[in-house]
């Protein structure tokens, strides 16, 4: 699939927003239900994966 520069920029912005939302969700979950460690761990793993993908795209965009 060939994407335009604008589509790439929009996708990148969406991914960054999703990472921020996950970070806030984790903080909220820790504040309201800190004993739910399994759920928190899943959210953190997904956020870590998403952050890594964002960094990968940043590197690709800089090249």
PDB file of N, CA and C in Angstrom:
ATOM      1  N   UNK A   1       0.841  -1.171   0.000  1.00  0.00           N
ATOM      2  CA  UNK A   1       0.000   0.000   0.000  1.00  0.00           C
ATOM      3  C   UNK A   1       0.892   1.243   0.000  1.00  0.00           C
ATOM      4  N   UNK A   2       0.655   2.117  -0.894  1.00  0.00           N
ATOM      5  CA  UNK A   2       1.412   3.356  -0.982  1.00  0.00           C
ATOM      6  C   UNK A   2       0.627   4.455  -0.270  1.00  0.00           C
ATOM      7  N   UNK A   3       1.313   5.087   0.683  1.00  0.00           N
ATOM      8  CA  UNK A   3       0.674   6.178   1.429  1.00  0.00           C
ATOM      9  C   UNK A   3       1.336   7.493   1.052  1.00  0.00           C
ATOM     10  N   UNK A   4       0.556   8.548   1.124  1.00  0.00           N
ATOM     11  CA  UNK A   4       1.107   9.876   0.879  1.00  0.00           C
ATOM     12  C   UNK A   4       1.810  10.365   2.141  1.00  0.00           C
ATOM     13  N   UNK A   5       2.584  11.422   1.993  1.00  0.00           N
ATOM     14  CA  UNK A   5       3.278  12.005   3.145  1.00  0.00           C
ATOM     15  C   UNK A   5       2.266  12.449   4.209  1.00  0.00           C
ATOM     16  N   UNK A   6       1.165  13.031   3.780  1.00  0.00           N
ATOM     17  CA  UNK A   6       0.124  13.464   4.710  1.00  0.00           C
ATOM     18  C   UNK A   6      -0.493  12.302   5.463  1.00  0.00           C
ATOM     19  N   UNK A   7      -0.703  11.195   4.776  1.00  0.00           N
ATOM     20  CA  UNK A   7      -1.251  10.013   5.437  1.00  0.00           C
ATOM     21  C   UNK A   7      -0.266   9.453   6.453  1.00  0.00           C
ATOM     22  N   UNK A   8       1.021   9.447   6.104  1.00  0.00           N
ATOM     23  CA  UNK A   8       2.042   8.990   7.048  1.00  0.00           C
ATOM     24  C   UNK A   8       2.065   9.878   8.283  1.00  0.00           C
ATOM     25  N   UNK A   9       1.986  11.181   8.072  1.00  0.00           N
ATOM     26  CA  UNK A   9       1.996  12.129   9.186  1.00  0.00           C
ATOM     27  C   UNK A   9       0.770  11.913  10.075  1.00  0.00           C
ATOM     28  N   UNK A  10      -0.386  11.703   9.453  1.00  0.00           N
ATOM     29  CA  UNK A  10      -1.616  11.464  10.221  1.00  0.00           C
ATOM     30  C   UNK A  10      -1.533  10.163  11.010  1.00  0.00           C
ATOM     31  N   UNK A  11      -0.985   9.122  10.402  1.00  0.00           N
ATOM     32  CA  UNK A  11      -0.834   7.839  11.081  1.00  0.00           C
ATOM     33  C   UNK A  11       0.114   7.981  12.268  1.00  0.00           C
ATOM     34  N   UNK A  12       1.215   8.678  12.060  1.00  0.00           N
ATOM     35  CA  UNK A  12       2.177   8.896  13.136  1.00  0.00           C
ATOM     36  C   UNK A  12       1.528   9.661  14.291  1.00  0.00           C
ATOM     37  N   UNK A  13       0.795  10.704  13.979  1.00  0.00           N
ATOM     38  CA  UNK A  13       0.108  11.491  15.012  1.00  0.00           C
ATOM     39  C   UNK A  13      -0.889  10.632  15.774  1.00  0.00           C
ATOM     40  N   UNK A  14      -1.604   9.775  15.073  1.00  0.00           N
ATOM     41  CA  UNK A  14      -2.573   8.883  15.711  1.00  0.00           C
ATOM     42  C   UNK A  14      -1.866   7.918  16.661  1.00  0.00           C
ATOM     43  N   UNK A  15      -0.723   7.367  16.233  1.00  0.00           N
ATOM     44  CA  UNK A  15       0.023   6.443  17.087  1.00  0.00           C
ATOM     45  C   UNK A  15       0.528   7.140  18.349  1.00  0.00           C
ATOM     46  N   UNK A  16       1.025   8.351  18.207  1.00  0.00           N
ATOM     47  CA  UNK A  16       1.501   9.116  19.362  1.00  0.00           C
ATOM     48  C   UNK A  16       0.347   9.380  20.326  1.00  0.00           C
ATOM     49  N   UNK A  17      -0.807   9.723  19.792  1.00  0.00           N
ATOM     50  CA  UNK A  17      -1.980   9.957  20.635  1.00  0.00           C
ATOM     51  C   UNK A  17      -2.378   8.678  21.373  1.00  0.00           C
ATOM     52  N   UNK A  18      -2.343   7.540  20.697  1.00  0.00           N
ATOM     53  CA  UNK A  18      -2.686   6.273  21.342  1.00  0.00           C
ATOM     54  C   UNK A  18      -1.723   5.955  22.487  1.00  0.00           C
ATOM     55  N   UNK A  19      -0.436   6.259  22.295  1.00  0.00           N
ATOM     56  CA  UNK A  19       0.550   6.020  23.348  1.00  0.00           C
ATOM     57  C   UNK A  19       0.255   6.905  24.553  1.00  0.00           C
ATOM     58  N   UNK A  20      -0.107   8.147  24.325  1.00  0.00           N
ATOM     59  CA  UNK A  20      -0.441   9.057  25.419  1.00  0.00           C
ATOM     60  C   UNK A  20      -1.681   8.575  26.169  1.00  0.00           C
ATOM     61  N   UNK A  21      -2.677   8.119  25.413  1.00  0.00           N
ATOM     62  CA  UNK A  21      -3.909   7.618  26.029  1.00  0.00           C
ATOM     63  C   UNK A  21      -3.601   6.397  26.896  1.00  0.00           C
ATOM     64  N   UNK A  22      -2.776   5.482  26.397  1.00  0.00           N
ATOM     65  CA  UNK A  22      -2.413   4.306  27.186  1.00  0.00           C
ATOM     66  C   UNK A  22      -1.679   4.710  28.464  1.00  0.00           C
ATOM     67  N   UNK A  23      -0.777   5.680  28.362  1.00  0.00           N
ATOM     68  CA  UNK A  23      -0.048   6.144  29.539  1.00  0.00           C
ATOM     69  C   UNK A  23      -1.019   6.684  30.588  1.00  0.00           C
ATOM     70  N   UNK A  24      -1.989   7.492  30.150  1.00  0.00           N
ATOM     71  CA  UNK A  24      -2.986   8.037  31.078  1.00  0.00           C
ATOM     72  C   UNK A  24      -3.875   6.944  31.657  1.00  0.00           C
ATOM     73  N   UNK A  25      -4.228   5.976  30.838  1.00  0.00           N
ATOM     74  CA  UNK A  25      -5.060   4.861  31.292  1.00  0.00           C
ATOM     75  C   UNK A  25      -4.321   4.076  32.373  1.00  0.00           C
ATOM     76  N   UNK A  26      -3.024   3.847  32.169  1.00  0.00           N
ATOM     77  CA  UNK A  26      -2.222   3.135  33.164  1.00  0.00           C
ATOM     78  C   UNK A  26      -2.195   3.919  34.474  1.00  0.00           C
ATOM     79  N   UNK A  27      -1.945   5.224  34.385  1.00  0.00           N
ATOM     80  CA  UNK A  27      -1.920   6.056  35.595  1.00  0.00           C
ATOM     81  C   UNK A  27      -3.262   6.011  36.317  1.00  0.00           C
ATOM     82  N   UNK A  28      -4.348   6.100  35.571  1.00  0.00           N
ATOM     83  CA  UNK A  28      -5.684   6.068  36.161  1.00  0.00           C
ATOM     84  C   UNK A  28      -5.962   4.721  36.811  1.00  0.00           C
ATOM     85  N   UNK A  29      -5.575   3.654  36.147  1.00  0.00           N
ATOM     86  CA  UNK A  29      -5.799   2.308  36.686  1.00  0.00           C
ATOM     87  C   UNK A  29      -4.986   2.101  37.954  1.00  0.00           C
ATOM     88  N   UNK A  30      -3.745   2.583  37.948  1.00  0.00           N
ATOM     89  CA  UNK A  30      -2.917   2.462  39.153  1.00  0.00           C
ATOM     90  C   UNK A  30      -3.528   3.226  40.325  1.00  0.00           C
ATOM     91  N   UNK A  31      -4.133   4.368  40.031  1.00  0.00           N
ATOM     92  CA  UNK A  31      -4.740   5.176  41.090  1.00  0.00           C
ATOM     93  C   UNK A  31      -6.020   4.554  41.631  1.00  0.00           C
ATOM     94  N   UNK A  32      -6.796   3.916  40.747  1.00  0.00           N
ATOM     95  CA  UNK A  32      -8.103   3.413  41.175  1.00  0.00           C
ATOM     96  C   UNK A  32      -8.108   1.936  41.555  1.00  0.00           C
ATOM     97  N   UNK A  33      -7.260   1.138  40.937  1.00  0.00           N
ATOM     98  CA  UNK A  33      -7.243  -0.304  41.219  1.00  0.00           C
ATOM     99  C   UNK A  33      -5.813  -0.837  41.160  1.00  0.00           C
ATOM    100  N   UNK A  34      -4.956  -0.384  42.082  1.00  0.00           N
ATOM    101  CA  UNK A  34      -3.543  -0.769  42.008  1.00  0.00           C
ATOM    102  C   UNK A  34      -3.290  -2.266  42.167  1.00  0.00           C
ATOM    103  N   UNK A  35      -4.260  -3.002  42.670  1.00  0.00           N
ATOM    104  CA  UNK A  35      -4.053  -4.439  42.867  1.00  0.00           C
ATOM    105  C   UNK A  35      -4.278  -5.249  41.592  1.00  0.00           C
ATOM    106  N   UNK A  36      -4.800  -4.611  40.542  1.00  0.00           N
ATOM    107  CA  UNK A  36      -5.059  -5.319  39.288  1.00  0.00           C
ATOM    108  C   UNK A  36      -3.784  -5.360  38.440  1.00  0.00           C
ATOM    109  N   UNK A  37      -2.777  -6.073  38.948  1.00  0.00           N
ATOM    110  CA  UNK A  37      -1.456  -6.061  38.323  1.00  0.00           C
ATOM    111  C   UNK A  37      -1.430  -6.717  36.950  1.00  0.00           C
ATOM    112  N   UNK A  38      -2.257  -7.709  36.713  1.00  0.00           N
ATOM    113  CA  UNK A  38      -2.272  -8.378  35.415  1.00  0.00           C
ATOM    114  C   UNK A  38      -2.729  -7.419  34.321  1.00  0.00           C
ATOM    115  N   UNK A  39      -3.798  -6.704  34.580  1.00  0.00           N
ATOM    116  CA  UNK A  39      -4.319  -5.746  33.600  1.00  0.00           C
ATOM    117  C   UNK A  39      -3.314  -4.617  33.360  1.00  0.00           C
ATOM    118  N   UNK A  40      -2.736  -4.127  34.455  1.00  0.00           N
ATOM    119  CA  UNK A  40      -1.751  -3.045  34.337  1.00  0.00           C
ATOM    120  C   UNK A  40      -0.546  -3.520  33.527  1.00  0.00           C
ATOM    121  N   UNK A  41      -0.090  -4.730  33.773  1.00  0.00           N
ATOM    122  CA  UNK A  41       1.056  -5.279  33.031  1.00  0.00           C
ATOM    123  C   UNK A  41       0.748  -5.382  31.539  1.00  0.00           C
ATOM    124  N   UNK A  42      -0.471  -5.800  31.202  1.00  0.00           N
ATOM    125  CA  UNK A  42      -0.860  -5.881  29.787  1.00  0.00           C
ATOM    126  C   UNK A  42      -0.858  -4.497  29.138  1.00  0.00           C
ATOM    127  N   UNK A  43      -1.409  -3.512  29.846  1.00  0.00           N
ATOM    128  CA  UNK A  43      -1.412  -2.149  29.316  1.00  0.00           C
ATOM    129  C   UNK A  43       0.011  -1.637  29.131  1.00  0.00           C
ATOM    130  N   UNK A  44       0.871  -1.905  30.102  1.00  0.00           N
ATOM    131  CA  UNK A  44       2.255  -1.434  30.019  1.00  0.00           C
ATOM    132  C   UNK A  44       3.007  -2.102  28.877  1.00  0.00           C
ATOM    133  N   UNK A  45       2.788  -3.401  28.668  1.00  0.00           N
ATOM    134  CA  UNK A  45       3.434  -4.098  27.546  1.00  0.00           C
ATOM    135  C   UNK A  45       2.986  -3.509  26.214  1.00  0.00           C
ATOM    136  N   UNK A  46       1.710  -3.237  26.099  1.00  0.00           N
ATOM    137  CA  UNK A  46       1.194  -2.665  24.851  1.00  0.00           C
ATOM    138  C   UNK A  46       1.744  -1.252  24.643  1.00  0.00           C
ATOM    139  N   UNK A  47       1.798  -0.458  25.714  1.00  0.00           N
ATOM    140  CA  UNK A  47       2.338   0.892  25.600  1.00  0.00           C
ATOM    141  C   UNK A  47       3.820   0.850  25.224  1.00  0.00           C
ATOM    142  N   UNK A  48       4.565  -0.077  25.823  1.00  0.00           N
ATOM    143  CA  UNK A  48       5.986  -0.218  25.491  1.00  0.00           C
ATOM    144  C   UNK A  48       6.170  -0.593  24.025  1.00  0.00           C
ATOM    145  N   UNK A  49       5.344  -1.527  23.546  1.00  0.00           N
ATOM    146  CA  UNK A  49       5.413  -1.931  22.140  1.00  0.00           C
ATOM    147  C   UNK A  49       5.091  -0.733  21.241  1.00  0.00           C
ATOM    148  N   UNK A  50       4.048  -0.005  21.579  1.00  0.00           N
ATOM    149  CA  UNK A  50       3.638   1.152  20.787  1.00  0.00           C
ATOM    150  C   UNK A  50       4.728   2.219  20.785  1.00  0.00           C
ATOM    151  N   UNK A  51       5.327   2.475  21.931  1.00  0.00           N
ATOM    152  CA  UNK A  51       6.413   3.457  22.016  1.00  0.00           C
ATOM    153  C   UNK A  51       7.597   3.028  21.144  1.00  0.00           C
ATOM    154  N   UNK A  52       7.901   1.742  21.134  1.00  0.00           N
ATOM    155  CA  UNK A  52       8.992   1.235  20.292  1.00  0.00           C
ATOM    156  C   UNK A  52       8.672   1.425  18.808  1.00  0.00           C
ATOM    157  N   UNK A  53       7.427   1.189  18.431  1.00  0.00           N
ATOM    158  CA  UNK A  53       7.027   1.381  17.032  1.00  0.00           C
ATOM    159  C   UNK A  53       7.126   2.855  16.634  1.00  0.00           C
ATOM    160  N   UNK A  54       6.754   3.732  17.552  1.00  0.00           N
ATOM    161  CA  UNK A  54       6.840   5.172  17.292  1.00  0.00           C
ATOM    162  C   UNK A  54       8.301   5.569  17.087  1.00  0.00           C
ATOM    163  N   UNK A  55       9.188   5.069  17.945  1.00  0.00           N
ATOM    164  CA  UNK A  55      10.618   5.368  17.801  1.00  0.00           C
ATOM    165  C   UNK A  55      11.151   4.840  16.472  1.00  0.00           C
ATOM    166  N   UNK A  56      10.722   3.644  16.084  1.00  0.00           N
ATOM    167  CA  UNK A  56      11.123   3.064  14.807  1.00  0.00           C
ATOM    168  C   UNK A  56      10.676   3.972  13.650  1.00  0.00           C
ATOM    169  N   UNK A  57       9.448   4.447  13.713  1.00  0.00           N
ATOM    170  CA  UNK A  57       8.945   5.337  12.660  1.00  0.00           C
ATOM    171  C   UNK A  57       9.673   6.674  12.657  1.00  0.00           C
ATOM    172  N   UNK A  58      10.016   7.191  13.837  1.00  0.00           N
ATOM    173  CA  UNK A  58      10.784   8.438  13.909  1.00  0.00           C
ATOM    174  C   UNK A  58      12.120   8.265  13.195  1.00  0.00           C
ATOM    175  N   UNK A  59      12.781   7.124  13.432  1.00  0.00           N
ATOM    176  CA  UNK A  59      14.065   6.845  12.803  1.00  0.00           C
ATOM    177  C   UNK A  59      13.910   6.736  11.293  1.00  0.00           C
ATOM    178  N   UNK A  60      12.866   6.058  10.870  1.00  0.00           N
ATOM    179  CA  UNK A  60      12.591   5.903   9.440  1.00  0.00           C
ATOM    180  C   UNK A  60      12.307   7.255   8.783  1.00  0.00           C
ATOM    181  N   UNK A  61      11.557   8.091   9.480  1.00  0.00           N
ATOM    182  CA  UNK A  61      11.193   9.406   8.927  1.00  0.00           C
ATOM    183  C   UNK A  61      12.420  10.300   8.812  1.00  0.00           C
ATOM    184  N   UNK A  62      13.367  10.161   9.731  1.00  0.00           N
ATOM    185  CA  UNK A  62      14.561  11.004   9.731  1.00  0.00           C
ATOM    186  C   UNK A  62      15.520  10.624   8.604  1.00  0.00           C
ATOM    187  N   UNK A  63      15.414   9.395   8.136  1.00  0.00           N
ATOM    188  CA  UNK A  63      16.337   8.915   7.090  1.00  0.00           C
ATOM    189  C   UNK A  63      16.029   9.504   5.724  1.00  0.00           C
TER     190      UNK A  63
END
